PDB file of N, CA, C and O in Angstrom:
ATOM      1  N   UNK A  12      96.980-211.178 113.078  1.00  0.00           N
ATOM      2  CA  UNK A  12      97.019-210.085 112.135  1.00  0.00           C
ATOM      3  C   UNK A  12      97.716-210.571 110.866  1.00  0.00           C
ATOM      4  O   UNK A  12      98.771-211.132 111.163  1.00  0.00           O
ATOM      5  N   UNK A  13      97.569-210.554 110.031  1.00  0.00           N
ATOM      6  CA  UNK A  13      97.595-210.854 108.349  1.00  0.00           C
ATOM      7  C   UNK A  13      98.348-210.088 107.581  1.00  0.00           C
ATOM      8  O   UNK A  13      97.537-209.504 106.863  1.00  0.00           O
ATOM      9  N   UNK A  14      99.475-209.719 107.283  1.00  0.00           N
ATOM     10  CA  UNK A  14     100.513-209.020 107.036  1.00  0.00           C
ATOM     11  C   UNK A  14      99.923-209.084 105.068  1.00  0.00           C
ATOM     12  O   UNK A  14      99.665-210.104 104.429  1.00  0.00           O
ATOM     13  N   UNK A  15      99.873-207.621 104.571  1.00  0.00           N
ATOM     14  CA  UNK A  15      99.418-207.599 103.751  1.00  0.00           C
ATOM     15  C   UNK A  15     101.135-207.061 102.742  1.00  0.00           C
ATOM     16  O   UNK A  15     101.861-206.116 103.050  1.00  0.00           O
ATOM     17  N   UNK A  16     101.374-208.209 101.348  1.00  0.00           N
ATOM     18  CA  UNK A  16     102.556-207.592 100.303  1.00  0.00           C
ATOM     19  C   UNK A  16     102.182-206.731  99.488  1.00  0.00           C
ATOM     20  O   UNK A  16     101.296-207.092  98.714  1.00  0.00           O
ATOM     21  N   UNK A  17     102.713-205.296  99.363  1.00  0.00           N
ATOM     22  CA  UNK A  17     102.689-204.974  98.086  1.00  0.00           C
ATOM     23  C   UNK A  17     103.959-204.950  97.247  1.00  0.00           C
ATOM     24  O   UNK A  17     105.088-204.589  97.580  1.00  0.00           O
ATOM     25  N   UNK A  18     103.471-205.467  95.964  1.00  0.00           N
ATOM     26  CA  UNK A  18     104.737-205.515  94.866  1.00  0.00           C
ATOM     27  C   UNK A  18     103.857-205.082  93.552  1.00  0.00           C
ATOM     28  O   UNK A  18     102.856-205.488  92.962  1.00  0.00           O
ATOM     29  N   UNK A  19     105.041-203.766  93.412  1.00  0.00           N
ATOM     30  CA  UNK A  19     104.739-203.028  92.333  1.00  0.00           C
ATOM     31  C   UNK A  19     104.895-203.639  91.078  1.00  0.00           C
ATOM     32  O   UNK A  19     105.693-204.522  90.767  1.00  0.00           O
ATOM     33  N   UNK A  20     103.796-202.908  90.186  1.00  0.00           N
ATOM     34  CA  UNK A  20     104.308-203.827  89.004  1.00  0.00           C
ATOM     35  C   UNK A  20     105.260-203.549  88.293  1.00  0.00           C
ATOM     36  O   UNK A  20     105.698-202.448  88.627  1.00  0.00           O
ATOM     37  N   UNK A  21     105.830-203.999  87.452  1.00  0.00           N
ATOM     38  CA  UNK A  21     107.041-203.671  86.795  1.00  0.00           C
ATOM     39  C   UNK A  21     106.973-202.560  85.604  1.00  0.00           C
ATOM     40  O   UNK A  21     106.048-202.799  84.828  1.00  0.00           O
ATOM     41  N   UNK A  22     107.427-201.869  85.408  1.00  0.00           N
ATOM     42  CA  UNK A  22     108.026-200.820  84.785  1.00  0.00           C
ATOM     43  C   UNK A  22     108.151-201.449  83.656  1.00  0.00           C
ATOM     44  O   UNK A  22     108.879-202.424  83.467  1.00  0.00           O
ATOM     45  N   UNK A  23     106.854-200.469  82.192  1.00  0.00           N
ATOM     46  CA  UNK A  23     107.058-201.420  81.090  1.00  0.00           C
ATOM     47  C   UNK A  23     107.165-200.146  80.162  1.00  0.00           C
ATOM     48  O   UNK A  23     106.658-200.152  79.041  1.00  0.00           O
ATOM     49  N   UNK A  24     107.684-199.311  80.547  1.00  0.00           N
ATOM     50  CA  UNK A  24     108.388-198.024  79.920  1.00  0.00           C
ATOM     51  C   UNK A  24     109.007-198.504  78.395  1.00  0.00           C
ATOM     52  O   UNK A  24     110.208-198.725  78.241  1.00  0.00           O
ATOM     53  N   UNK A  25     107.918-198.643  77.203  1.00  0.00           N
ATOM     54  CA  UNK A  25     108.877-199.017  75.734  1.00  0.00           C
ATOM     55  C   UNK A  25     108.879-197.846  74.951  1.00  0.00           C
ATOM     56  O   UNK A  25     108.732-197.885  73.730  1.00  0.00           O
ATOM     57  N   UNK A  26     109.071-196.601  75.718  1.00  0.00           N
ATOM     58  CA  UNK A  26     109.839-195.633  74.888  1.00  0.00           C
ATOM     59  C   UNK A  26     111.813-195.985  74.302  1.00  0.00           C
ATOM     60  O   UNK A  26     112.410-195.626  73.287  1.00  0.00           O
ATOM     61  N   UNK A  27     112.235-196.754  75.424  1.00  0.00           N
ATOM     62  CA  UNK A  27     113.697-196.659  74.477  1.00  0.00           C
ATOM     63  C   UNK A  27     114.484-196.144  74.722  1.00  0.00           C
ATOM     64  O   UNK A  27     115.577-196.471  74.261  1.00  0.00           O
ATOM     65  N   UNK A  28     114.337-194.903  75.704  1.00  0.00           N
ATOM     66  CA  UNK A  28     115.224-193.801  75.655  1.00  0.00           C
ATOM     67  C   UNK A  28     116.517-193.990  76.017  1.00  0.00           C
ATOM     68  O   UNK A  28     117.427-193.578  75.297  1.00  0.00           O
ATOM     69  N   UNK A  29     116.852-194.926  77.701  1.00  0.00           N
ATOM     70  CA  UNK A  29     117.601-195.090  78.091  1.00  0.00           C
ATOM     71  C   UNK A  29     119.100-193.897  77.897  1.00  0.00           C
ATOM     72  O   UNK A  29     120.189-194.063  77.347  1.00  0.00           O
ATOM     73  N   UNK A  30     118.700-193.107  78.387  1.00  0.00           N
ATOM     74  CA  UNK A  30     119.459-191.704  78.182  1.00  0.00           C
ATOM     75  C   UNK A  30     119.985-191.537  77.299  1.00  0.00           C
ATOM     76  O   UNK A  30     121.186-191.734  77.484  1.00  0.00           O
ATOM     77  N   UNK A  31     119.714-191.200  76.146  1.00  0.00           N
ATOM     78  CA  UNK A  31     119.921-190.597  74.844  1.00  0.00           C
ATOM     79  C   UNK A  31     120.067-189.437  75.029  1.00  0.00           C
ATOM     80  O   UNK A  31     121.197-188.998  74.817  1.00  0.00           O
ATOM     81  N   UNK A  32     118.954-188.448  75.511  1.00  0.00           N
ATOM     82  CA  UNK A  32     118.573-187.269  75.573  1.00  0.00           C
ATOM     83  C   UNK A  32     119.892-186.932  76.544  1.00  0.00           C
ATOM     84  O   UNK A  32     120.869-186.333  76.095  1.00  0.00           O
ATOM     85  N   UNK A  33     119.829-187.254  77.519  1.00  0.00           N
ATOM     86  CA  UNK A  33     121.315-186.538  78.028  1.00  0.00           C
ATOM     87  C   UNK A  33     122.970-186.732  78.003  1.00  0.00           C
ATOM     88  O   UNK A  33     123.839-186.144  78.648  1.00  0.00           O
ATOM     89  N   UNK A  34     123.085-188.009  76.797  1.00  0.00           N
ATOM     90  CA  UNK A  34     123.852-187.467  76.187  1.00  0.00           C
ATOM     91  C   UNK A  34     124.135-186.810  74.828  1.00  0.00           C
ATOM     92  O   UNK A  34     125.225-186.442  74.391  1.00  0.00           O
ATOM     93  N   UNK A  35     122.970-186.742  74.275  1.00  0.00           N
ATOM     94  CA  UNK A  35     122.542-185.349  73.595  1.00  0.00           C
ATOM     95  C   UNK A  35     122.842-183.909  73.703  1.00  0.00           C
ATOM     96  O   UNK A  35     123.208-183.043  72.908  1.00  0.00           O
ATOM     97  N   UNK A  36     122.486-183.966  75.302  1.00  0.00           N
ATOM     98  CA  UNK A  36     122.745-182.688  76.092  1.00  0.00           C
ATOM     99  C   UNK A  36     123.858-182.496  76.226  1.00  0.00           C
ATOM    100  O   UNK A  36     124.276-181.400  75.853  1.00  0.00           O
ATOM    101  N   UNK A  37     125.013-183.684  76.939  1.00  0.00           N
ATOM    102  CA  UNK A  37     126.288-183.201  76.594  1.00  0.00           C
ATOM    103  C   UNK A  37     127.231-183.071  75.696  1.00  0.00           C
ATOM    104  O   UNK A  37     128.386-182.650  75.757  1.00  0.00           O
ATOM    105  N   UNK A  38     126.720-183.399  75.035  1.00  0.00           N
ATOM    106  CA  UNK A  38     127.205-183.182  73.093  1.00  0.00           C
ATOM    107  C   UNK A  38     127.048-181.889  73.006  1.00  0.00           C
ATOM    108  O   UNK A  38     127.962-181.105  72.751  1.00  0.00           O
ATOM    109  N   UNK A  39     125.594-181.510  73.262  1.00  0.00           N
ATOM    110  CA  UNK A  39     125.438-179.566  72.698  1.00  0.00           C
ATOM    111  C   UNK A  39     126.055-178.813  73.637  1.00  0.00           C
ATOM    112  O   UNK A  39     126.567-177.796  73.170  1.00  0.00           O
ATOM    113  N   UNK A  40     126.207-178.998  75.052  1.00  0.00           N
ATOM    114  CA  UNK A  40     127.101-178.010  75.711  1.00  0.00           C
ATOM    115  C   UNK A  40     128.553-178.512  75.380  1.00  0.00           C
ATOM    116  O   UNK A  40     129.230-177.806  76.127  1.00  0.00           O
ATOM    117  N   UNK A  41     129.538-179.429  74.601  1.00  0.00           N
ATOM    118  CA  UNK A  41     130.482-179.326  74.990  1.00  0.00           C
ATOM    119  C   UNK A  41     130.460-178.506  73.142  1.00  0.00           C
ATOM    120  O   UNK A  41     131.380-177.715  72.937  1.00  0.00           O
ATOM    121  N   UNK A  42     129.859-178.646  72.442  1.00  0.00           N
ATOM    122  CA  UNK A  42     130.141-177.924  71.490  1.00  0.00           C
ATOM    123  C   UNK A  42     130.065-176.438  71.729  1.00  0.00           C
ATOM    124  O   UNK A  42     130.900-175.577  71.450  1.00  0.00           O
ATOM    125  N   UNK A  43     128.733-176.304  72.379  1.00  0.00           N
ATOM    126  CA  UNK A  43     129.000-174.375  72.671  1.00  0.00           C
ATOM    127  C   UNK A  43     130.373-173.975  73.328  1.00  0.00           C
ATOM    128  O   UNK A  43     130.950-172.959  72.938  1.00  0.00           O
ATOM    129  N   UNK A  44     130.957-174.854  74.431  1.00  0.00           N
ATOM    130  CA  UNK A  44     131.948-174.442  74.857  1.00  0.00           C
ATOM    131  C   UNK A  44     133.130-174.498  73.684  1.00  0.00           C
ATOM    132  O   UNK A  44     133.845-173.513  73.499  1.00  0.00           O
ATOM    133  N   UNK A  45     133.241-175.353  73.136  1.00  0.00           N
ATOM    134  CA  UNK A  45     134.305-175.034  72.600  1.00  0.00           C
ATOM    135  C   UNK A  45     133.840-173.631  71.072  1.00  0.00           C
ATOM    136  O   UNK A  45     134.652-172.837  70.597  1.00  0.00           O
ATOM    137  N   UNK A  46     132.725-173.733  70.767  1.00  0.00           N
ATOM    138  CA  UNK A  46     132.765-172.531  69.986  1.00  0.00           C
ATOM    139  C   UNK A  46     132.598-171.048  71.061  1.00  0.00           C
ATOM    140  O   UNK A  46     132.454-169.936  70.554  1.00  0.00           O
ATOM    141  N   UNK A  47     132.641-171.246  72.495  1.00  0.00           N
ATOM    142  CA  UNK A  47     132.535-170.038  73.210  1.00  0.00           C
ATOM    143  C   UNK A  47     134.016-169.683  73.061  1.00  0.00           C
ATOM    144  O   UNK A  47     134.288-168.603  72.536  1.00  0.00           O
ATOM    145  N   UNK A  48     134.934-170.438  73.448  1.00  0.00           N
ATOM    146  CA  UNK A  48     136.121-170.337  73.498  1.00  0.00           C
ATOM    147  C   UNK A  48     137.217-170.209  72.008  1.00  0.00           C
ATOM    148  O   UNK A  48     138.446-170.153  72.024  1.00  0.00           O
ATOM    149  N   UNK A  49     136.472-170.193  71.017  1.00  0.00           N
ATOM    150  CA  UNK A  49     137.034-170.100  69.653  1.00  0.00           C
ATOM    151  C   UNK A  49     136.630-169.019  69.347  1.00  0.00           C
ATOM    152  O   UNK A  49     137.513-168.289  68.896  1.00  0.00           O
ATOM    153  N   UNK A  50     135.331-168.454  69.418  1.00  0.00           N
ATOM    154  CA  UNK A  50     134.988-167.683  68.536  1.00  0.00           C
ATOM    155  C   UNK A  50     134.559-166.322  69.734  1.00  0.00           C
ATOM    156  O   UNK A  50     134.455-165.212  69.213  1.00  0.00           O
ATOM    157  N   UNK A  51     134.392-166.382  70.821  1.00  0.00           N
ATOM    158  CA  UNK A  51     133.560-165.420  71.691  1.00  0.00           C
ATOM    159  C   UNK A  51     134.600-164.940  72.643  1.00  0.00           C
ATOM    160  O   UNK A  51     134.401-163.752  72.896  1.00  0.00           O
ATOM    161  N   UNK A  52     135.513-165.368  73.189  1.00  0.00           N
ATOM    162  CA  UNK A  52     136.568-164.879  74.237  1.00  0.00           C
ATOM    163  C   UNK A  52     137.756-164.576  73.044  1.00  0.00           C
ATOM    164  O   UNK A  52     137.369-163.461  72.694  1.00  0.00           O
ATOM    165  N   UNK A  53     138.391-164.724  72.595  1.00  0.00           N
ATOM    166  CA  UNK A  53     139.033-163.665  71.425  1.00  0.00           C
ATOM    167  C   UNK A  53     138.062-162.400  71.302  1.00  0.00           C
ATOM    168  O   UNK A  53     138.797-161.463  71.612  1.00  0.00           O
ATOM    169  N   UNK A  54     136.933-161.935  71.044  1.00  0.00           N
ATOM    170  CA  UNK A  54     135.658-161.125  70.828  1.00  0.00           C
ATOM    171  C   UNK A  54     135.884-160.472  71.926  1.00  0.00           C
ATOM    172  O   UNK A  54     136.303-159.325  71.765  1.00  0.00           O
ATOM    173  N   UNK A  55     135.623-161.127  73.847  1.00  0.00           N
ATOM    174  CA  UNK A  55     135.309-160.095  74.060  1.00  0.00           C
ATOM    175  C   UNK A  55     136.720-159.825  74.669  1.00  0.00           C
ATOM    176  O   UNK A  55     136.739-159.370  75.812  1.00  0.00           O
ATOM    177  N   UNK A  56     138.183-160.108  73.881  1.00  0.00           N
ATOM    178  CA  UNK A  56     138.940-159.618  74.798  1.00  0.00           C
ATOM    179  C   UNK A  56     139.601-158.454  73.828  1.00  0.00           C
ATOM    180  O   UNK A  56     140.525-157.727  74.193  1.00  0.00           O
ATOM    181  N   UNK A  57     139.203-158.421  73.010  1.00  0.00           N
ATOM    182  CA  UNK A  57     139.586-157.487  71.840  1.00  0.00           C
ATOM    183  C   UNK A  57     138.447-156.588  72.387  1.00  0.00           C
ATOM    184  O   UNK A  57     138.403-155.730  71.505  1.00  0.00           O
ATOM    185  N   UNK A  58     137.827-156.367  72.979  1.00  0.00           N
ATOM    186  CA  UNK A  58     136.545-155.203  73.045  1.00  0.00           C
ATOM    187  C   UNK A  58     137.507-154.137  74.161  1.00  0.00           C
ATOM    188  O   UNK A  58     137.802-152.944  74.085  1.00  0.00           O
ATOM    189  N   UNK A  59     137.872-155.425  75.400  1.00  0.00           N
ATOM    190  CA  UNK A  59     138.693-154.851  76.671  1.00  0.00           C
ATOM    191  C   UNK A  59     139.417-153.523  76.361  1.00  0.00           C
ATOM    192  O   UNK A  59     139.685-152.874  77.371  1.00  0.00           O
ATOM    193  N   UNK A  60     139.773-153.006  75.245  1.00  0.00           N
ATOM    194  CA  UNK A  60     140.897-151.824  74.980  1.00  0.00           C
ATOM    195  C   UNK A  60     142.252-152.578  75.237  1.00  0.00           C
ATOM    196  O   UNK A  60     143.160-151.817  74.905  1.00  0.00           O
ATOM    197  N   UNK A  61     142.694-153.650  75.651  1.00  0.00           N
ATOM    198  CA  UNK A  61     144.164-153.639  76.155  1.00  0.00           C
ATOM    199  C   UNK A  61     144.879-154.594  74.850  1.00  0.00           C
ATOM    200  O   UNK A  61     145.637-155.563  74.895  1.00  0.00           O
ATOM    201  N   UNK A  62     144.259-153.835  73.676  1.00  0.00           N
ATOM    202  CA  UNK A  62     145.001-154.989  72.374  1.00  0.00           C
ATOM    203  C   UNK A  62     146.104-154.333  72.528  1.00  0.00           C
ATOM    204  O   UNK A  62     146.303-153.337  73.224  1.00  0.00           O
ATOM    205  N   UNK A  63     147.220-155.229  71.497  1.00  0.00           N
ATOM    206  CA  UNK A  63     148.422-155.295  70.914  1.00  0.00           C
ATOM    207  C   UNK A  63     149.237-153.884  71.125  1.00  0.00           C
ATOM    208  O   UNK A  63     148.599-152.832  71.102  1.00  0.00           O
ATOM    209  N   UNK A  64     150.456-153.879  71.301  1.00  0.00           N
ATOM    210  CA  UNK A  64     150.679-152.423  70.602  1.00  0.00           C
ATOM    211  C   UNK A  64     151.159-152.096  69.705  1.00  0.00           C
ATOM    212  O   UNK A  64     151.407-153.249  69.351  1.00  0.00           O
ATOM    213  N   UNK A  65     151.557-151.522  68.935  1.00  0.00           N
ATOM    214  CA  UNK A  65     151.765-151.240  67.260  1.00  0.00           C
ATOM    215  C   UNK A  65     153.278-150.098  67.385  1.00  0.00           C
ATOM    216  O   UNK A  65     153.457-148.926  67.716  1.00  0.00           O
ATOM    217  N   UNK A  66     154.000-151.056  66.987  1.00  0.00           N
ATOM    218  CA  UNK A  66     155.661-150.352  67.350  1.00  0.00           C
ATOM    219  C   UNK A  66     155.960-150.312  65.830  1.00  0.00           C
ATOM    220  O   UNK A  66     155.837-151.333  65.153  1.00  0.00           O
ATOM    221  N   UNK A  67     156.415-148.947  65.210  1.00  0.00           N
ATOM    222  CA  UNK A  67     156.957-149.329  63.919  1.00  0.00           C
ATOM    223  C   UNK A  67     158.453-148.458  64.002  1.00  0.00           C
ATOM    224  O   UNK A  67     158.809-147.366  64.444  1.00  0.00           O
ATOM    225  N   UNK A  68     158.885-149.240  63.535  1.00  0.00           N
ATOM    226  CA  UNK A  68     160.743-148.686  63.711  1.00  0.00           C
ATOM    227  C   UNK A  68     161.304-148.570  62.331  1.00  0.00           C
ATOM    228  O   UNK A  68     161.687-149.553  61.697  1.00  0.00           O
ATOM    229  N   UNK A  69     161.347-147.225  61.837  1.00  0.00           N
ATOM    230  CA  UNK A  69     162.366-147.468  61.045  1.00  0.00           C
ATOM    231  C   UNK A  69     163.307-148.115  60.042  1.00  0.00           C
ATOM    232  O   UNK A  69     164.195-147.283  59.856  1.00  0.00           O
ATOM    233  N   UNK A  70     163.541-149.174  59.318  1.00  0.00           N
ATOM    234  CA  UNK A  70     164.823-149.945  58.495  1.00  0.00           C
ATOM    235  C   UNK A  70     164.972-149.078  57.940  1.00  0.00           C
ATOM    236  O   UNK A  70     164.223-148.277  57.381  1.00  0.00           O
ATOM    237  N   UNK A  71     166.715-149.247  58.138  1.00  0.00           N
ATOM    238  CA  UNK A  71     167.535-148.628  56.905  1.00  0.00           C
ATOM    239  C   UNK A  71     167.367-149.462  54.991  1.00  0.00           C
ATOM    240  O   UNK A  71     167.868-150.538  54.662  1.00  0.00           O
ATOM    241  N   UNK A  72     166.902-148.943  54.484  1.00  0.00           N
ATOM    242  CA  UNK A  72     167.248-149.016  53.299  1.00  0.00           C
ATOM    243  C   UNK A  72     168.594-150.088  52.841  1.00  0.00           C
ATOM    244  O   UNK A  72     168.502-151.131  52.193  1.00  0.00           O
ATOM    245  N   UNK A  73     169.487-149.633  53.246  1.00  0.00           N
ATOM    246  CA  UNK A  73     170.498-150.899  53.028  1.00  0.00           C
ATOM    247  C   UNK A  73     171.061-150.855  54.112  1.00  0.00           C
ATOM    248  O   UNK A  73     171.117-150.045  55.036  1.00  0.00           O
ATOM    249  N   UNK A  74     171.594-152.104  53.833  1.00  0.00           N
ATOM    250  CA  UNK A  74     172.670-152.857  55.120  1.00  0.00           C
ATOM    251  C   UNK A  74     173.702-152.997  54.640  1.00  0.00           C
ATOM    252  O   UNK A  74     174.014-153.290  53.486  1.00  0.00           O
ATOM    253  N   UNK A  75     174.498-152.719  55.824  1.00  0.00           N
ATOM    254  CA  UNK A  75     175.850-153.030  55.261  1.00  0.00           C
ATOM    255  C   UNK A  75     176.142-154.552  56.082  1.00  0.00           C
ATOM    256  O   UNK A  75     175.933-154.629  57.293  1.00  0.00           O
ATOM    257  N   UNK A  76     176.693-155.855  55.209  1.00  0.00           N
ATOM    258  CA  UNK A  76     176.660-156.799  55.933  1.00  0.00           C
ATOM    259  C   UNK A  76     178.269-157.823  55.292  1.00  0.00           C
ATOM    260  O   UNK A  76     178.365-159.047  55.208  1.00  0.00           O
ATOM    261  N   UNK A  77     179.347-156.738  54.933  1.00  0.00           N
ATOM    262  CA  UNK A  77     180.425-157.404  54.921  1.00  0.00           C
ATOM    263  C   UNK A  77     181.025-156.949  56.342  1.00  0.00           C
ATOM    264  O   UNK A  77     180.945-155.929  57.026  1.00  0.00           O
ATOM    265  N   UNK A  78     181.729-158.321  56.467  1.00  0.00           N
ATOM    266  CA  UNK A  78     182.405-159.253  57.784  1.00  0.00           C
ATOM    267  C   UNK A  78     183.707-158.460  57.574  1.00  0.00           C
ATOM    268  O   UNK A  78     184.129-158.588  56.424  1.00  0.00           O
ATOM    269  N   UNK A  79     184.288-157.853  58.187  1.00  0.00           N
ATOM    270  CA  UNK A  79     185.998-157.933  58.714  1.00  0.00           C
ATOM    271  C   UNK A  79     186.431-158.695  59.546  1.00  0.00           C
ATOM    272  O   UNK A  79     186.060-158.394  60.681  1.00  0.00           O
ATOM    273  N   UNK A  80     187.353-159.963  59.458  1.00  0.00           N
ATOM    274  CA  UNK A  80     187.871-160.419  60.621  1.00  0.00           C
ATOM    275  C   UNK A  80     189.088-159.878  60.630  1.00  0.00           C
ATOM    276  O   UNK A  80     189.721-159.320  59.733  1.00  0.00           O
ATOM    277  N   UNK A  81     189.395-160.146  61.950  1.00  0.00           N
ATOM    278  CA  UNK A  81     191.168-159.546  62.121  1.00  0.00           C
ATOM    279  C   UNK A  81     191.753-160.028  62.192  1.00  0.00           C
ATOM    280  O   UNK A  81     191.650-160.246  63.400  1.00  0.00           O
ATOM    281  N   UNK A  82     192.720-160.704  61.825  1.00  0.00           N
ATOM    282  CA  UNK A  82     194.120-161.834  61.988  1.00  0.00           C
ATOM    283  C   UNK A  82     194.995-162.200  62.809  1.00  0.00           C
ATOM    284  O   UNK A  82     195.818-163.059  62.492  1.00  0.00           O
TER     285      UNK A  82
END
């Protein structure tokens, strides 16, 4: 019996690409993330109702700010 080789031919792929395209891809998701996180979570946490609270107190008009020491 006669044992038959196959050998593929070689891979003559001259597009170039050699993953460009995906790191392309991770270029554009790490930019959305960081504009998700700059510009969109400030957004939706200000929507939440639980902003800041707004305390306004009073100043006196003048101060009195001479020192007595005691001897």
């Amino acid at each position: 019996m006669a044992t038959t080789i196959i050998n593929p031919s070689p891979n003559n792929n001259s597009s170039g690409n050699n993953g460009i395209g995906f790191l392309i891809g991770i270029i554009v998701l790490f930019v959305f993330g960081v504009l998700f996180f700059v510009y969109a979570l400030p957004y939706i946490r200000g929507l939440s109702g639980s902003g800041s609270v707004e305390v306004n107190i009073p100043v006196p008009k003048d101060i009195n700010i001479k020192v007595q020491q005691s001897k």
